[in-house]
Coordinates of C-alpha atoms and ligand atoms in Angstrom, one line a residue:
M34 CA 0.0 0.0 0.0
I35 CA 1.0 3.6 -0.4
T36 CA 3.2 4.9 2.4
R37 CA 2.2 8.0 4.4
N38 CA 3.9 11.3 3.4
P39 CA 6.6 11.7 6.0
G40 CA 5.9 15.5 5.9
L41 CA 2.5 14.7 7.5
S42 CA 3.7 12.1 10.0
N43 CA 6.4 14.5 11.2
L44 CA 3.7 17.1 12.2
K45 CA 3.2 17.5 16.0
A46 CA -0.3 17.3 17.3
G47 CA -3.2 19.1 15.6
Y48 CA -3.1 22.6 14.1
L49 CA -3.4 25.0 17.0
F50 CA -6.8 26.6 16.3
P51 CA -8.8 23.4 15.7
E52 CA -7.3 22.1 19.0
I53 CA -8.6 25.2 20.8
G54 CA -12.0 24.7 19.1
R55 CA -12.1 21.1 20.3
R56 CA -11.4 22.1 23.9
R57 CA -14.0 24.9 23.6
R58 CA -16.6 22.4 22.3
E59 CA -15.8 19.9 25.1
F60 CA -16.3 22.7 27.7
A61 CA -19.5 23.8 26.1
A62 CA -20.9 20.3 26.1
A63 CA -20.1 19.9 29.8
H64 CA -21.5 23.4 30.6
P65 CA -24.4 24.1 28.3
E66 CA -25.4 27.1 30.3
A67 CA -22.1 28.9 29.7
K68 CA -22.2 31.9 27.3
I69 CA -18.7 31.5 25.8
I70 CA -17.0 34.5 24.3
S71 CA -14.1 33.9 21.9
L72 CA -11.1 36.2 22.0
G73 CA -9.1 33.2 20.6
I74 CA -8.6 32.9 16.9
G75 CA -8.2 36.2 15.0
N76 CA -11.4 35.8 13.2
T77 CA -13.2 39.0 12.1
T78 CA -16.7 39.5 13.4
E79 CA -18.1 42.8 12.0
P80 CA -20.2 42.9 8.8
L81 CA -18.7 44.0 5.5
T82 CA -18.9 47.7 5.1
P83 CA -21.3 49.2 2.5
H84 CA -19.0 50.4 -0.2
I85 CA -16.9 47.2 -0.1
D86 CA -19.9 45.0 0.1
G87 CA -21.3 46.9 -2.9
G88 CA -18.1 46.1 -4.8
L89 CA -18.7 42.3 -4.2
V90 CA -22.4 42.5 -5.1
E91 CA -21.6 44.4 -8.3
G92 CA -18.9 41.9 -9.1
A93 CA -21.3 39.0 -8.6
R94 CA -24.0 40.8 -10.7
R95 CA -21.7 41.4 -13.6
L96 CA -21.0 37.7 -13.8
G97 CA -24.7 37.2 -14.5
T98 CA -24.5 39.3 -17.7
L99 CA -23.2 38.4 -21.1
A100 CA -21.0 41.4 -21.3
G101 CA -19.7 41.1 -17.8
Y102 CA -19.2 37.4 -17.5
S103 CA -15.6 36.2 -17.0
G104 CA -14.3 32.6 -16.4
Y105 CA -10.7 32.0 -15.6
G106 CA -8.8 35.2 -15.2
D107 CA -5.0 35.8 -15.0
E108 CA -3.6 33.7 -12.2
Q109 CA -1.7 36.8 -11.0
G110 CA -4.9 38.8 -10.6
L111 CA -6.8 41.6 -12.3
T112 CA -4.4 44.1 -13.7
A113 CA -6.5 47.0 -12.2
L114 CA -6.3 45.4 -8.7
R115 CA -2.5 44.8 -9.0
E116 CA -2.1 48.4 -10.0
R117 CA -4.2 49.7 -7.2
I118 CA -2.5 47.6 -4.5
A119 CA 0.9 48.9 -5.7
A120 CA -0.4 52.5 -5.6
V121 CA -2.3 52.4 -2.3
F122 CA -0.1 50.1 -0.1
Y123 CA 3.3 50.9 -1.6
A124 CA 3.0 54.6 -2.3
T125 CA 6.2 55.4 -0.4
C126 CA 8.3 52.6 -1.9
T127 CA 9.0 51.0 -5.3
V128 CA 6.7 48.1 -6.1
A129 CA 5.6 47.6 -9.7
A130 CA 2.1 46.2 -10.4
D131 CA 3.5 43.1 -12.0
E132 CA 5.4 42.3 -8.8
V133 CA 2.0 42.1 -7.0
F134 CA 0.5 38.6 -7.2
V135 CA -3.1 38.6 -6.1
S136 CA -4.1 35.5 -4.1
D137 CA -6.8 33.8 -2.0
G138 CA -5.0 34.9 1.2
A139 CA -1.7 35.1 3.1
K140 CA -1.9 31.7 4.7
C141 CA -2.4 30.0 1.3
D142 CA 0.5 32.0 -0.2
I143 CA 2.8 31.0 2.7
G144 CA 2.0 27.4 1.8
R145 CA 2.8 28.0 -1.9
L146 CA 6.0 29.9 -0.9
Q147 CA 7.2 26.8 0.9
L148 CA 6.6 24.8 -2.2
L149 CA 8.7 27.4 -4.1
F150 CA 11.7 27.0 -1.8
G151 CA 11.3 23.3 -1.2
R152 CA 12.7 20.8 1.3
D153 CA 16.3 21.9 1.2
A154 CA 15.6 25.5 2.4
K155 CA 17.1 26.3 5.8
V156 CA 14.2 27.9 7.7
A157 CA 14.3 30.3 10.6
V158 CA 11.3 31.7 12.5
Q159 CA 10.6 34.2 15.2
D160 CA 9.7 32.4 18.4
P161 CA 6.8 32.7 19.1
S162 CA 5.3 32.8 15.6
Y163 CA 2.2 32.1 13.4
P164 CA 2.1 28.2 13.3
V165 CA 1.9 28.0 9.5
Y166 CA 5.6 28.9 9.1
V167 CA 6.7 25.9 11.0
D168 CA 4.0 23.4 10.1
G169 CA 4.2 24.4 6.5
S170 CA 7.9 23.8 6.5
V171 CA 7.3 20.4 8.1
L172 CA 4.9 19.5 5.4
V173 CA 7.4 20.1 2.6
G174 CA 10.1 18.2 4.5
A175 CA 12.3 21.2 5.3
A176 CA 12.0 21.0 9.1
G177 CA 14.0 17.9 10.0
A178 CA 13.3 15.7 13.0
W179 CA 11.2 16.7 16.0
Q180 CA 13.5 17.2 19.1
G181 CA 11.1 17.7 22.0
T182 CA 10.5 21.4 21.9
G183 CA 11.2 22.1 18.2
Y184 CA 12.4 20.8 14.8
A185 CA 16.1 20.2 14.3
G186 CA 16.1 21.9 10.9
I187 CA 14.4 25.1 12.0
S188 CA 16.2 27.9 13.8
Y189 CA 13.9 29.4 16.5
L190 CA 14.9 33.0 17.2
P191 CA 13.4 34.0 20.6
C192 CA 11.4 37.3 20.6
V193 CA 10.9 38.1 24.3
A194 CA 10.7 41.1 26.6
A195 CA 14.5 40.9 27.2
N196 CA 15.2 41.6 23.5
D197 CA 12.3 44.0 23.0
Y198 CA 10.5 41.2 21.0
F199 CA 13.1 41.5 18.2
P200 CA 15.4 38.6 17.4
D201 CA 19.1 38.4 17.9
L202 CA 20.2 38.7 14.2
A203 CA 23.5 37.0 15.0
A204 CA 21.5 33.8 15.1
L205 CA 20.1 34.2 11.6
P206 CA 21.2 31.3 9.3
A207 CA 22.9 32.1 6.0
N208 CA 21.3 31.3 2.6
G209 CA 18.0 30.4 4.1
L210 CA 14.5 31.7 4.7
F211 CA 13.4 33.9 7.6
Y212 CA 9.7 34.3 8.4
F213 CA 9.2 37.7 10.0
C214 CA 5.8 39.1 11.0
S215 CA 5.2 42.8 11.9
P216 CA 2.8 43.8 13.5
N217 CA 3.5 40.4 15.0
N218 CA 1.1 37.6 15.4
P219 CA 1.0 36.6 18.3
T220 CA 2.9 39.3 20.3
G221 CA 1.4 42.4 18.8
A222 CA 5.0 43.9 18.7
V223 CA 5.8 46.1 15.8
A224 CA 9.3 46.4 14.4
T225 CA 10.8 49.9 14.2
R226 CA 12.5 51.3 11.2
A227 CA 15.9 50.8 12.8
Q228 CA 15.1 47.2 13.6
L229 CA 13.9 46.5 10.1
T230 CA 17.0 48.2 8.6
A231 CA 19.2 46.0 10.7
L232 CA 17.2 42.9 9.6
V233 CA 17.5 43.8 5.9
E234 CA 21.3 44.5 6.3
A235 CA 21.7 41.1 8.0
A236 CA 19.7 39.3 5.3
R237 CA 21.6 40.8 2.5
R238 CA 24.9 40.0 4.2
L239 CA 23.9 36.4 4.8
G240 CA 22.1 35.8 1.5
T241 CA 18.9 35.0 3.5
V242 CA 15.4 35.7 2.1
I243 CA 13.0 37.5 4.5
I244 CA 9.4 36.3 4.1
F245 CA 7.7 39.4 5.6
D246 CA 4.2 38.8 6.8
A247 CA 2.4 42.1 6.8
A248 CA -1.1 40.8 7.3
Y249 CA -1.7 43.3 10.1
A250 CA 0.1 46.3 8.6
E251 CA -3.0 48.4 8.4
Y252 CA -3.3 48.3 12.2
I253 CA -0.2 50.5 12.5
K254 CA -1.3 53.9 13.5
D255 CA 2.1 55.3 14.5
P256 CA 3.4 57.0 11.4
A257 CA 7.0 56.3 12.5
L258 CA 6.5 52.5 12.2
P259 CA 7.0 51.0 8.7
K260 CA 4.0 49.1 7.2
S261 CA 6.0 47.3 4.5
I262 CA 9.5 45.8 4.4
F263 CA 9.9 47.6 1.1
E264 CA 10.0 50.9 2.9
I265 CA 13.5 49.8 3.9
H266 CA 16.4 50.5 1.6
G267 CA 17.8 47.2 0.1
A268 CA 14.8 45.1 0.8
R269 CA 14.0 44.6 -2.8
S270 CA 17.0 42.2 -3.2
C271 CA 16.3 40.1 0.0
A272 CA 12.5 40.1 0.8
I273 CA 9.1 38.8 -0.2
E274 CA 6.0 40.3 1.4
V275 CA 2.7 38.5 2.0
N276 CA -0.4 40.5 2.8
S277 CA -4.1 40.0 3.2
F278 CA -7.5 41.7 2.9
S279 CA -8.7 39.5 5.8
K280 CA -8.0 41.6 8.8
P281 CA -8.3 45.1 7.4
I282 CA -11.7 44.7 5.7
G283 CA -13.1 41.5 7.1
F284 CA -12.4 39.3 4.1
T285 CA -11.5 36.2 6.3
G286 CA -14.3 34.3 4.6
V287 CA -14.3 36.1 1.2
R288 CA -10.6 35.2 0.8
L289 CA -8.3 37.8 -0.9
G290 CA -4.6 38.6 -0.4
W291 CA -1.4 39.3 -2.3
T292 CA 2.3 38.6 -2.4
V293 CA 5.0 41.0 -3.6
V294 CA 8.0 39.4 -5.2
P295 CA 10.5 42.0 -6.4
K296 CA 12.4 41.3 -9.6
E297 CA 15.7 42.1 -7.9
L298 CA 15.4 39.0 -5.7
T299 CA 17.6 36.3 -7.3
Y300 CA 18.9 32.8 -6.4
A301 CA 22.6 32.0 -6.1
S302 CA 22.4 31.1 -9.8
G303 CA 21.3 34.7 -10.7
E304 CA 17.8 33.5 -11.9
T305 CA 14.9 35.5 -10.6
V306 CA 12.6 34.2 -7.8
W307 CA 9.8 36.3 -9.6
A308 CA 9.8 34.0 -12.6
D309 CA 9.5 30.8 -10.4
W310 CA 6.8 32.4 -8.3
N311 CA 4.9 33.2 -11.5
R312 CA 5.4 29.6 -12.6
I313 CA 4.1 28.2 -9.2
C314 CA 1.1 30.5 -9.3
T315 CA 0.2 29.5 -12.8
T316 CA 0.7 25.8 -12.1
V317 CA -1.0 25.1 -8.8
F318 CA -3.3 28.2 -8.5
N319 CA -6.1 29.5 -10.7
G320 CA -6.3 33.0 -9.4
A321 CA -8.4 34.6 -6.7
S322 CA -12.2 34.7 -7.1
N323 CA -13.2 37.3 -9.5
V324 CA -16.0 38.5 -7.2
A325 CA -13.5 38.8 -4.3
Q326 CA -11.2 40.9 -6.5
Y327 CA -14.0 43.3 -7.3
G328 CA -14.6 43.7 -3.6
G329 CA -10.8 44.4 -3.3
L330 CA -11.0 47.0 -6.0
A331 CA -13.9 48.7 -4.1
A332 CA -11.9 48.6 -0.9
L333 CA -9.1 50.6 -2.5
E334 CA -11.3 53.4 -3.7
P335 CA -11.4 56.4 -1.3
A336 CA -14.8 55.4 0.2
G337 CA -13.5 51.8 0.7
I338 CA -10.3 53.1 2.3
A339 CA -12.3 55.3 4.7
E340 CA -14.4 52.2 5.7
M341 CA -11.3 50.1 6.2
R342 CA -9.8 52.7 8.6
G343 CA -13.1 52.8 10.5
L344 CA -13.2 49.0 10.9
I345 CA -9.6 48.9 12.1
D346 CA -10.3 51.7 14.6
F347 CA -13.2 49.7 15.9
Y348 CA -11.0 46.6 16.5
L349 CA -8.2 48.7 18.0
G350 CA -10.9 50.1 20.4
N351 CA -11.6 46.5 21.5
A352 CA -7.8 46.0 22.0
A353 CA -7.7 49.1 24.2
L354 CA -10.5 47.6 26.4
I355 CA -8.6 44.3 26.8
R356 CA -5.4 46.1 27.7
E357 CA -7.3 48.2 30.3
A358 CA -8.8 45.1 31.9
L359 CA -5.4 43.4 32.1
K360 CA -3.9 46.5 33.6
T361 CA -6.6 46.6 36.2
L362 CA -5.6 43.0 37.1
G363 CA -2.0 43.9 37.2
I364 CA -1.2 41.5 34.3
S365 CA 1.7 42.6 32.2
C366 CA 1.0 42.7 28.5
I367 CA 2.2 44.1 25.2
G368 CA 0.6 44.7 21.8
G369 CA -2.9 46.0 21.1
A370 CA -1.7 49.6 20.2
N371 CA -0.7 49.1 16.5
A372 CA -1.9 45.5 16.3
P373 CA -5.1 43.6 17.0
Y374 CA -3.4 41.1 19.4
V375 CA -2.7 41.6 23.1
W376 CA 0.0 39.3 24.5
A377 CA -0.3 38.8 28.3
Q378 CA 2.2 37.1 30.6
F379 CA 1.4 34.8 33.5
P380 CA 4.8 34.1 35.0
G381 CA 5.4 30.6 36.4
R382 CA 2.2 29.2 34.8
T383 CA 1.8 27.1 31.6
S384 CA -0.1 28.7 28.8
W385 CA -2.6 25.8 28.6
D386 CA -3.2 26.1 32.3
V387 CA -4.0 29.8 32.0
F388 CA -6.2 29.1 28.9
T389 CA -8.1 26.5 31.0
E390 CA -8.5 28.8 34.0
I391 CA -9.9 31.7 31.8
L392 CA -12.2 29.3 30.0
E393 CA -13.5 27.7 33.2
K394 CA -13.8 30.9 35.3
C395 CA -14.7 33.5 32.7
H396 CA -16.1 31.4 29.8
V397 CA -13.7 33.3 27.6
V398 CA -11.6 31.6 24.9
T399 CA -8.0 32.8 24.5
T400 CA -5.0 31.3 22.6
P401 CA -2.3 29.7 24.6
G402 CA 1.1 31.2 23.8
S403 CA 3.0 27.9 23.8
G404 CA 1.0 27.0 20.6
F405 CA 3.1 29.7 18.8
G406 CA 6.5 28.2 19.9
P407 CA 8.6 27.5 23.0
A408 CA 9.1 31.1 23.9
G409 CA 5.3 31.6 24.0
E410 CA 5.1 29.5 27.2
S411 CA 3.5 31.3 30.1
F412 CA 1.7 33.7 27.8
V413 CA -1.8 33.8 26.4
R414 CA -3.0 35.9 23.4
F415 CA -6.2 37.9 23.4
S416 CA -7.6 38.7 20.0
S417 CA -9.5 42.0 19.6
F418 CA -11.7 40.6 16.9
G419 CA -15.2 40.5 18.5
H420 CA -18.5 42.4 18.8
R421 CA -18.1 45.4 21.2
A422 CA -20.7 44.1 23.6
D423 CA -18.9 40.7 23.8
V424 CA -15.5 42.3 24.4
V425 CA -17.0 44.6 27.1
E426 CA -18.6 41.5 28.7
A427 CA -15.4 39.4 28.4
C428 CA -13.4 42.2 30.1
R429 CA -15.9 42.5 32.9
R430 CA -15.7 38.8 33.6
L431 CA -11.9 38.8 33.4
V432 CA -11.7 41.6 36.0
E433 CA -14.4 40.1 38.2
K434 CA -13.2 36.4 38.1
L435 CA -9.4 36.7 37.9
R436 CA -9.0 39.3 40.6
Ligands
MLT667 C1 -4.7 33.8 14.2 O1 -5.6 33.8 15.0 O2 -3.5 33.7 14.5 C2 -5.0 34.0 12.8 O3 -6.2 34.7 12.7 C3 -5.2 32.7 12.1 C4 -5.2 33.0 10.6 O4 -5.2 34.1 10.2 O5 -5.0 32.0 9.9

């Protein structure tokens, strides 16, 4: 019989969020009276805003007409959307429209990027980090053997309070891939211009490619903080950026994102990564939904941009309430100011223990920090994606029950 793909048998446990869902369902079954509030997975909750929703509706309607119908489109996305992404999100840096590849989301693109670099790529991640970087590397066989707290083939670069949540770049491996997320999931830390400049300099010196995950970039309010790695001089020859419409406009279910691959980025052989990415996208991807892309176009018109800012301010308002509740409890936390996640520390406790206590006492779901890597132990992550009344109620319960 066929043997199991070792990339799959090498994965540890289940993917983090389904495991949290399982524990939540188990608790709900045992306590049917509990009104559980989720501040766990970063899943958007607010309805699509009118102008953006109008773009989707219009996109769907046009498919019902002879003149407006379109079947397969370009795998790289609608030219108008690629141009608008380049103009709106990369106004202060150099990104050409044909370097923007529209997709069905950042998570899916991260999976395809792992296919691009393959099993021989040396991989480094921030610790803690979004689980897809590690689990995706395991799937393609790039992670090596499990060694108790991590994979032998992956370099885990701790990002903790002692180093201001920015990794020690001396530990960055040469000629590999480094997944870097800012604003960070899960810590909510945002890298400064000086930190990103140091990162780009190190990557160029070492021949390492930065996979810059900017899925939360629009949550940055402080104008001094870079939203894109391409705001940093030299990044075009060492970085790829993945981004998403999920968190800024609530397209978590609609599915739309993009990846920027600059043409200056080359392999040791001198061939461009851009050409291979184009090949991958045209081979195992058929382009993002045309309806979703019309929604994306509407989001990047002035009315859509204003709605996007309003939605982000709403979720940041939730984050401020969560921070305030934790402050009242004397729990030390970071994030939530230019990011939708609040990262709270419970010294001397395990993350799953704190997760269980908060679920049992407050009926609030969080995300255990250890699920993001060894350095996440003793932390839990609070997501600010929730209805306002639910977040207010969750904060009230936290303050009352954890005091
Ligand atoms: C998270 O909660 O970390 C993310 O929302 C999950 C995702 O975006 O896939």
